[in-house]
Amino acid sequence: MIKAILIFNNHGKPRLIRFYQYFTEDMQQQIIRETFHLVSKRDDNVCNFLEGGSLIGGSDYKLIYRHYATLYFVFCVDSSESELGILDLIQVFVETLDKCFENVCELDLIFHMDKVHYILQEVVMGGMVLETNMNEIVAQVEVQNRMEKSEGGLSAAPARAVSAVKNMNLPEIPRNINIGDINIKVPSLSPF
Amino acid sequence: MALKIVKGSIDRMFDKNLQDLVRGIRNHKEDEAKYISTCIDEIKQELKQDNIAVKANAVCKLTYLQMLGYDVSWAAFNIVEVMSSSKFTYKRIGYLAASQCFHESTDVIMLTTNQIRKDLSSPNQYDTGVALTGLSCFVTPDLARDLANDIMTLMSHTKPYIRKKAVLIMYKVFLKYPESLRPAFPRLKEKLEDPDPGVQSAAVNVICELARRNPKNYLSLAPLFFKLMTSSTNNWVLIKIIKLFGALTPLEPRLGKKLIEPLTNLIHSTSAMSLLYECVNTVIAVLISLSSGMPNHSASIQLCVQKLRILIEDSDQNLKYLGLLAMSKILKTHPKSVQSHKDLILQCLDDKDESIRLRALDLLYGMVSKKNLMEIVKKLMLHVDKAEGTTYRDELLTKIIDICSQSNYQYITNFEWYISILVELTRLEGTRHGHLIASQMLDVAIRVKAIRAFAVAQMATLLDNAHLLTGNMQRNGICEVSYAAAWICGEFSEHLENPMQTLEAMLRPKVATLPGHIQAVYVQNAAKLFATVLKSQEGNTDSTAAQETSQLMIERLPLFVQSANLEVQERASCILQLVKYIQKLQQKDVEVAEEVSALFAGELNPVAPKAQKKVPVPEGLDLDAWINEPPSESESEDEQPKAIFTKEETKHSRPRHIEVDEKELARRREARKQEQANNPFYIKASPSSQKVYQDTPGVEHIPVVQIDLSVPLKVPGETQHQGLPMSDQYVKLEEERRQKERAEKKKKEKKKRKEKRSGRGKKHDSGPESEEDITPAHMVDIVTEEMPENALPSDDDDKDPNDPHKALDIDLDKPLADSEKLPVRSHRAVEAAKSPGEDGDAETVATQQPKKKSGKDKRDDKKKDKDKERKKSKDEKKKKKHKHEEKEEDLLRGEVHEPVVQSEGISQVAELPTSTSAEVSDLDFWLSNAPVPSNTQEAATVAAAEAPVAEVVSGAAQDSEPDEPKDTEMEETKSSKHKKKKQKKEKEEKEKKKKKRHHHHHRHSDGGGEESVQNGTVEEEEPLPSMSNYCLLAENSYIKMVYDIQGNLQDGSQVVVSVIFENKCDSFLKSMEFNVLDSLNSKLQRPEGSGPHDGLTVPFQLPPGVSNEARFVFTVQSIVMPQKLKGTLTFIVKNEESSTHEKLDFKLHFTCTSYLITTPCYSDAYAKLLESGDLKGSSLKLEGVNMPFHHLLARICFHHHFSVVERIDSCSSMYSRSIQGHHVCLLVKSSGQTVSIDAKCDEPTMLGNVLDEIKQTFSQC
C-alpha cells in the first residue's frame, strides 16, 4: 500500500499532496516539513530509499523518492510494495506528466494542481497501484479532458477571455515565469 | 431573467479561478496569510451563489488551499453539492475535493450515499470512475455496507476501466465492512483470470494485500497463483505474486519446495532488477522456512548470496541498499554464507550514504566472531569519532553495544577491553543513550564476577572525573553513567584501592546538580563506602581516622538532606542520623565497623527483566476481584497521592534497617527469610544458583586475574594519553596473549609431532586460527538472570487489537450461507409485512434479498440460518432453545415436520465438514505433486497422505465426468471440481461455474430429499435417498417415539438423546414422564435433588396430531461396547369426557456409532495419525451393495458420523472421533458390488462394534 504521495520543490513548498490515510491539515504540513527535511539533505547520488519519518507509519514504512530538477516526488509505502517497482512507478508518473503537459516544468504543477491530481488518479487509487502502462494512462486522461472541453470547461469561454485580458494588464507575469525555465528533464531509464 | 443570467456571467468574469489564486498568492509573498484570508472570504461569497459553475470554481480553489494547510472542512456541504452536479467537469472537482478533505468523522458523508450510488450506475463510465476513485479515499463503514453490493456488480462491468477500479476499491470496502469479504470473494477470485491484464493486476493486488495480513486463509489459492506466476509476463503482477508467496511459504514448507525451481529460473532469466530482487527475497523466505535439514539447497543460498553480492557491488546506490537489506534476511538463518562477504560489508560502512551505512551496520551484528569482534568494534569506534553530533552516531553506539552484548556476551573474550570500550563511549557528548551504557556497565559488573575488581577501579576513576560527564544534564544523557559508576563502587567497595578518595568524590557538592535518581544512588552508596572505609580504618590503631571519616559524612550529608527530591532527602536524612549515632559510639571507643558493614552484607542476584511478568497467577487468585467493597462514589478523593510517587527509577538496593541493634536485625532477617521461604510470591533463586552465589566464600573461589599494570587505570580524558586510546591497548595485549597461546600450542604440537614422527604434517599449523582456538583471557562465568521457578514459557507481544486487518481474518473456504448476502436496497415495508411474528429472525431476513419466497422456501432459509448459528456455537442449551422455537413455529402452522429435522441433520453433519476438508486436501494434492525427492521424510508423509488415493488417480477425471450431472451435494465438494478444472478446457469451466451457481441454489433442497421432490426443484439430478438417524423407540395407539443419540464434544462422558414424541390419537396428551432404569455404565442425568429412580417430566404437552422433541442427557463411562437401557414413558390421555393414565415401555439402544462425533480432519494430520502406529486395524467386506459410491459415503457419513478426508473416484478415506478421543479411520473402496472397508482405531473393541454397525446399516438396505 502507498500511504502518501508528496510532491514539493527544492524549498519544501508543496506542489501536490495526496494522503491515503487521514491526517489533520496541521499534521499533513508537519509531515511535509519532516519529509522535506529528511530528503533535502541527501545528495543526489545516494540511494532513493529512506527509513524513518517518525510521523508517518512506523518501521514498516519507507520513503521512496526521486529528485527531478526542482521537484521531489516522494512516495511513502509499506513493505508490500516493491522498492524498485515504486521507483519505476514514479518514473512512469513523471513521464506521463511530461506527455500530458508537453515538457512539464514546475510551473505546470503550480498552476494546474487539479490536473496533476486527475493524472495521479489514473495511476494510483486509494493507495493501490491502478495502472502502470503509460499509454493507457495518457489515453484515459485525454478522453476525460475532451469530455471536460465539450462541457465548456470550468471557466468557460467568456471567463477565459477575461482572464486573458487580466493577464495582459499584469506586469509581474514574466517575473513568475523565469523560475519555470527549468524543465523537469525526464531521463530515459532502463525499461521496467 | 435573461438579464440575470448575463449579470451572473459578468460577475463570474471577475471571479478568480485557480490560476488567478495561485498567481495572487505568489505576488503576495510578504503578506500571504492576509491575502489568503481575503481569498477565503471571496470563496465563501462564491459558495453562496446558486450557479454551480461558480461553486465548483470555489471548491477547486479550496482544494488548493487545503494543500497549503488550511482547514476547509467548513465547506464540506458545498463539496457535496458540487459532487452531485450532472456535469462531469464539476463532479470531478467535487470528488477531488472530497477525497482530499473528507474522512470518517465528516458528517456530511452520510448525505452522499445515494449520490454515489447514482454515479456508480451512471451510463458514463467516467462518472463511475470518478466516483470510485473518490470513494476509495473516504469510504466509511456505513458507505461500505450500503454500497458493497453496487460495487460488486461493477466488478463484472463490461468496461475493464471500471472493472479494475471496482476490484481495487473492494479492498477498502473489506477493511471497513469485513462481512462483505466472504460474499465478494468468489467474484474477486474470478477476476484473477480476467482477460484484461489491468483487472487481473488489480485483483492480484487486492488479494496480496489481504493475504499479507492473514496468509493462512489464502493458502488454498496457491495453485492458482502458481499458475499465474508461470504464465504471466507482467512484471507488476509477478512481483506481487512473488511477494505473496514469500508470505505463504512460512505456513506451508511444501509450497516452498515447489517454488524454488521456477524462482531460480526467473532469477537466471529476468533482466528486470526489481523482479530479480523480489525473487531472491522470496527464495530467501523459502530457505528460511526450510532451514532445517535441507542440505542440497545450499546451491540456492549460494545463488542468492552471489546475486546479492552483484547488487551490492553495483554502482547504483539503490541496488546496493536493497542487496544489503536482503542479506540481512539471510543472515538470520545462514550466517556462514554471509560472513564470507565480510570485506564487502565493512567496505559499505565507509559509504557516503547513511541509509547504506545503517544497513551495513545491521549486517555487522551477525558477522562478529570471537576472532574479529575487537577489530570490528575498533573500526566502529573510529566511525563514532567521525560522526560527531548526528543520529548516525547514536545508532553506532547502540550497535556497538548490541554487537558486544549479543547472545550473553558470547563473543567477548576480554571483558577488560569491553569495560574500557564502555568507558570510552562515555566521552560522547550529546548522546541519548547514557542509560544504555549505564545498564551495560551494571550488567557486566554484576554478572561477570572476575571483572569486578577492574570495573570498580575504572568506575572509581570515572567518579573522580565526574565533572566530564555532568556537562549534559538531560534525562537519559551521559550523566546516567555516573549512576552505574556510583552503584558499582558502592556495592563492590571491597575491591576499591582507595575507598576514602572515592567516598570523597561521591560527596562533592557538585553532585547536587545531578538528576534526583542519581543523587539518591550516590547517597546510598556513600553509606556503603562509609562502611568499608570504617572497617579498614578500625583495623588500624589510629582511631582518629575513622572519626574523621564520620565527620566528613556529617559535614557533607546535610546538602542532600535539603534536596528537593524526596528520595534523596529521605535516604540522606536516614543515613545522616545513622552516622551521627556511629560517631557517638566511636567517641566512646566502641568498635562499630563490623555492625555497620553487616547492614550491607549479602550478594544481590541478577533478576531477569521479565521475571516478574512470568510469575504465574496461582490458581484461585482473581486479580480483578475487589478485596474490600469498592468505596462509594461520594468519597471521591482527588488523585494527589499519585503525583508524589514520581516515576524516577529508584532502585532500592536493599531494605534499609537503620537500627543498629544487631540482634534485632538478625532476628528480623531470619524472620524475613522464613517468610520468603514460605511465600509463594517471592522470587526465589533457583537452588543451584543459590548454592553458588549466596555463600560468600564462593566469591573468593573465582580466579581473580592478574591485571597487567602496564595499562594505566585512568579515564582517557584530556589529561592522559600515550597515543592510543585505552581500548586499543587492550586489543594489543589481547593479540599478544593470543600469539603467546598459539606459540605455546605450537610448541606442544611440535613436541607431539616429534614424539610421533608421523611423517607428513597433515595439520596446517600456520593456518588461521579457528573460533575454538581462541580461549578467553580468563574464565568468566556469566551469571544467568533469575527466573521464577514456574515461569510461563511464552509471553509473545500481543498484536495490536486495533488492527483493522484482524477483522478480515475470515475463513474463505467455507460455503456461503444465505444470510451472508450483501445488503441490497429493499422496500422495508413489504419485508415487514412478509415476516410477521418472526421476531428473532426479523433482522436477518430484513437484510436479505427481497426475492419472492414461498412459505417453504422461507423455511429453508430459516434452516440455513439455524445451521449457521449452530456452527457458531455448539452449546447444547442454545440448540435446544432453537429447536423449541422452531417447533413452536411449526405448531403455529399446524404441520408435522419430521423431514425438517432430518435435513437439518444432514446439512449439519455431512455437508460442512466434508467440503472444508476437501478444499484443504485439494491443496495437499497440488502440493504433493511437487517433485520432492530430496527430503525423504517429508516425501514419506506426502506419500502416506496419498496412499489411499494413488491407485485410482489415473483416469479419475474422465470417469467422473459423465457422472457429473448426477452429482449431488456430497460430491460437489470443491475438491473434485478443482482437479477437473485442471484437465478440462475453459469452456467447460464456464459451464461448471454456472453449475456452481445452480448448486448454490439447490443446496437447501438437496438436503432434505422429500421436500425437494415436493418442491419440484430437482429434476434431472438423482437425489440422495432421504436418510434419518431417528429410529423407532416405541409405539402404541396413542404415541410414537423416535430417537437419535449424539455425543457431546465438550464432555467426554455425556451423550444427548433426542426423542421426538408424536401424538397419534385425537386426544390431548399431558403429564408425560420419561424414566430409564440406569445401568452401572450409563445413567440418565436427573436434576439435583431427585432420586435415582425418579422420572423426568417432558417439558411440553401434545395436542392431537402434533409432535415435539425433548432431549435427555446421559452420562456414560465406557463407550467401547454398545448397550441397551430399559425405560418407561407414562402419560395422561385426556379427552372431553375422561382422562386415562397410560404407559409405554421402550428400550434405548446406545450404539458405538452414537459415541462418534463428526470431526473434520486434514489429510496431513490424517497421514500422521496413520503413520504413528498407535492404531489397530480391522477390516470388513460388504457384498451386493447396490448403490452409487457417493451414496455409500453419504450413508457412512450420516449414520455413523464420519467425515471424508480425501476421496478419489471410488476410494475414500474417512475419519471420525469418539467423545473420549478415540480416532477412527476408514479406507473405503468399492469395486462393482463389493465394498471393502479397512479400518483403524486405537480401541479394537470399539472398532469391531462400529464395523458391525456399519455392516448392519448396509444390510438393511
mmCIF file of C-alpha atoms in Angstrom, chain B residues 147-283:
data_model
loop_
_atom_site.group_PDB
_atom_site.id
_atom_site.type_symbol
_atom_site.label_atom_id
_atom_site.label_comp_id
_atom_site.label_asym_id
_atom_site.label_seq_id
_atom_site.Cartn_x
_atom_site.Cartn_y
_atom_site.Cartn_z
ATOM 1 C CA LEU B 147 -22.564 0.297 -1.484
ATOM 2 C CA ALA B 148 -20.823 -3.060 -1.290
ATOM 3 C CA ASN B 149 -23.391 -4.711 -3.478
ATOM 4 C CA ASP B 150 -23.287 -1.967 -6.119
ATOM 5 C CA ILE B 151 -19.509 -2.216 -6.292
ATOM 6 C CA MET B 152 -19.744 -5.985 -6.526
ATOM 7 C CA THR B 153 -21.877 -5.564 -9.599
ATOM 8 C CA LEU B 154 -19.339 -3.205 -11.105
ATOM 9 C CA MET B 155 -16.685 -5.895 -10.790
ATOM 10 C CA SER B 156 -18.358 -7.511 -13.780
ATOM 11 C CA HIS B 157 -18.816 -4.284 -15.725
ATOM 12 C CA THR B 158 -18.237 -4.510 -19.457
ATOM 13 C CA LYS B 159 -15.512 -1.855 -19.413
ATOM 14 C CA PRO B 160 -12.185 -3.032 -17.997
ATOM 15 C CA TYR B 161 -11.558 0.557 -16.873
ATOM 16 C CA ILE B 162 -14.425 0.244 -14.399
ATOM 17 C CA ARG B 163 -13.706 -3.364 -13.531
ATOM 18 C CA LYS B 164 -10.204 -2.667 -12.353
ATOM 19 C CA LYS B 165 -11.286 0.272 -10.260
ATOM 20 C CA ALA B 166 -14.124 -1.718 -8.736
ATOM 21 C CA VAL B 167 -11.790 -4.579 -7.911
ATOM 22 C CA LEU B 168 -9.287 -2.295 -6.240
ATOM 23 C CA ILE B 169 -11.838 -0.468 -4.181
ATOM 24 C CA MET B 170 -13.147 -3.754 -2.811
ATOM 25 C CA TYR B 171 -10.089 -3.878 -0.590
ATOM 26 C CA LYS B 172 -11.156 -0.657 1.083
ATOM 27 C CA VAL B 173 -14.671 -1.985 1.396
ATOM 28 C CA PHE B 174 -13.399 -5.145 3.065
ATOM 29 C CA LEU B 175 -11.420 -3.112 5.538
ATOM 30 C CA LYS B 176 -14.414 -1.058 6.527
ATOM 31 C CA TYR B 177 -17.031 -3.763 6.279
ATOM 32 C CA PRO B 178 -15.424 -7.162 6.866
ATOM 33 C CA GLU B 179 -18.725 -9.018 6.446
ATOM 34 C CA SER B 180 -18.529 -8.314 2.732
ATOM 35 C CA LEU B 181 -15.369 -10.334 2.259
ATOM 36 C CA ARG B 182 -16.903 -13.773 2.079
ATOM 37 C CA PRO B 183 -19.754 -12.970 -0.290
ATOM 38 C CA ALA B 184 -17.477 -10.962 -2.600
ATOM 39 C CA PHE B 185 -14.536 -13.299 -2.562
ATOM 40 C CA PRO B 186 -15.615 -15.766 -5.245
ATOM 41 C CA ARG B 187 -16.024 -12.972 -7.739
ATOM 42 C CA LEU B 188 -12.723 -11.452 -6.746
ATOM 43 C CA LYS B 189 -11.126 -14.807 -7.347
ATOM 44 C CA GLU B 190 -12.693 -14.955 -10.789
ATOM 45 C CA LYS B 191 -11.058 -11.652 -11.597
ATOM 46 C CA LEU B 192 -7.662 -13.246 -11.190
ATOM 47 C CA GLU B 193 -8.304 -14.738 -14.585
ATOM 48 C CA ASP B 194 -9.822 -11.689 -16.192
ATOM 49 C CA PRO B 195 -8.859 -11.247 -19.837
ATOM 50 C CA ASP B 196 -7.767 -7.658 -19.204
ATOM 51 C CA PRO B 197 -4.287 -7.502 -17.673
ATOM 52 C CA GLY B 198 -5.156 -4.358 -15.732
ATOM 53 C CA VAL B 199 -8.080 -6.025 -13.997
ATOM 54 C CA GLN B 200 -6.021 -9.090 -13.333
ATOM 55 C CA SER B 201 -3.283 -6.992 -11.830
ATOM 56 C CA ALA B 202 -5.812 -5.199 -9.639
ATOM 57 C CA ALA B 203 -7.220 -8.484 -8.369
ATOM 58 C CA VAL B 204 -3.745 -9.801 -7.615
ATOM 59 C CA ASN B 205 -3.050 -6.557 -5.831
ATOM 60 C CA VAL B 206 -6.105 -6.828 -3.614
ATOM 61 C CA ILE B 207 -5.641 -10.483 -2.764
ATOM 62 C CA CYS B 208 -1.981 -9.935 -1.991
ATOM 63 C CA GLU B 209 -2.889 -7.094 0.323
ATOM 64 C CA LEU B 210 -5.446 -9.313 2.075
ATOM 65 C CA ALA B 211 -3.162 -12.315 2.228
ATOM 66 C CA ARG B 212 -0.290 -10.353 3.645
ATOM 67 C CA ARG B 213 -2.228 -9.832 6.842
ATOM 68 C CA ASN B 214 -3.896 -13.223 7.157
ATOM 69 C CA PRO B 215 -1.894 -15.542 4.955
ATOM 70 C CA LYS B 216 -3.297 -18.824 6.183
ATOM 71 C CA ASN B 217 -6.746 -18.124 4.747
ATOM 72 C CA TYR B 218 -5.308 -17.804 1.287
ATOM 73 C CA LEU B 219 -3.169 -20.892 1.159
ATOM 74 C CA SER B 220 -5.779 -22.621 -0.949
ATOM 75 C CA LEU B 221 -5.221 -20.061 -3.694
ATOM 76 C CA ALA B 222 -1.606 -21.100 -4.045
ATOM 77 C CA PRO B 223 -2.166 -23.346 -7.096
ATOM 78 C CA LEU B 224 -3.944 -20.548 -8.911
ATOM 79 C CA PHE B 225 -1.216 -18.057 -8.136
ATOM 80 C CA PHE B 226 1.370 -20.584 -9.127
ATOM 81 C CA LYS B 227 -0.276 -20.881 -12.499
ATOM 82 C CA LEU B 228 -0.355 -17.104 -12.838
ATOM 83 C CA MET B 229 3.278 -16.878 -11.884
ATOM 84 C CA THR B 230 4.364 -19.277 -14.546
ATOM 85 C CA SER B 231 2.156 -17.736 -17.211
ATOM 86 C CA SER B 232 2.157 -14.001 -16.555
ATOM 87 C CA THR B 233 4.571 -11.660 -18.241
ATOM 88 C CA ASN B 234 3.515 -8.526 -16.400
ATOM 89 C CA ASN B 235 6.297 -7.676 -14.013
ATOM 90 C CA TRP B 236 3.983 -5.850 -11.641
ATOM 91 C CA VAL B 237 1.801 -8.895 -11.277
ATOM 92 C CA LEU B 238 4.797 -11.168 -10.966
ATOM 93 C CA ILE B 239 6.326 -9.057 -8.235
ATOM 94 C CA LYS B 240 3.114 -9.042 -6.276
ATOM 95 C CA ILE B 241 2.633 -12.764 -6.595
ATOM 96 C CA ILE B 242 6.194 -13.498 -5.658
ATOM 97 C CA LYS B 243 5.868 -11.275 -2.636
ATOM 98 C CA LEU B 244 2.685 -13.109 -1.715
ATOM 99 C CA PHE B 245 4.432 -16.448 -1.940
ATOM 100 C CA GLY B 246 7.027 -15.050 0.387
ATOM 101 C CA ALA B 247 4.265 -14.576 2.936
ATOM 102 C CA LEU B 248 2.728 -18.002 2.335
ATOM 103 C CA THR B 249 5.807 -20.205 2.473
ATOM 104 C CA PRO B 250 6.339 -19.982 6.207
ATOM 105 C CA LEU B 251 2.951 -21.643 6.597
ATOM 106 C CA GLU B 252 3.492 -24.444 4.135
ATOM 107 C CA PRO B 253 7.052 -25.674 3.591
ATOM 108 C CA ARG B 254 5.979 -27.921 0.743
ATOM 109 C CA LEU B 255 4.924 -24.842 -1.196
ATOM 110 C CA GLY B 256 8.434 -23.515 -0.804
ATOM 111 C CA LYS B 257 9.922 -26.606 -2.361
ATOM 112 C CA LYS B 258 7.635 -26.301 -5.308
ATOM 113 C CA LEU B 259 8.578 -22.669 -5.739
ATOM 114 C CA ILE B 260 12.335 -22.946 -5.671
ATOM 115 C CA GLU B 261 12.723 -24.194 -9.182
ATOM 116 C CA PRO B 262 10.603 -21.630 -11.059
ATOM 117 C CA LEU B 263 12.034 -18.866 -8.920
ATOM 118 C CA THR B 264 15.617 -19.814 -9.651
ATOM 119 C CA ASN B 265 14.694 -19.941 -13.303
ATOM 120 C CA LEU B 266 13.317 -16.434 -13.074
ATOM 121 C CA ILE B 267 16.434 -15.259 -11.281
ATOM 122 C CA HIS B 268 18.534 -16.570 -14.110
ATOM 123 C CA SER B 269 16.357 -15.309 -16.899
ATOM 124 C CA THR B 270 14.923 -11.936 -15.925
ATOM 125 C CA SER B 271 16.560 -8.691 -16.856
ATOM 126 C CA ALA B 272 14.390 -6.566 -14.579
ATOM 127 C CA MET B 273 16.244 -5.861 -11.392
ATOM 128 C CA SER B 274 13.065 -5.336 -9.415
ATOM 129 C CA LEU B 275 11.818 -8.784 -10.314
ATOM 130 C CA LEU B 276 15.196 -10.347 -9.678
ATOM 131 C CA TYR B 277 15.323 -8.754 -6.278
ATOM 132 C CA GLU B 278 11.862 -9.956 -5.273
ATOM 133 C CA CYS B 279 12.667 -13.466 -6.470
ATOM 134 C CA VAL B 280 15.778 -13.515 -4.352
ATOM 135 C CA ASN B 281 13.768 -12.261 -1.423
ATOM 136 C CA THR B 282 11.192 -14.983 -1.747
ATOM 137 C CA VAL B 283 13.794 -17.671 -2.242
#
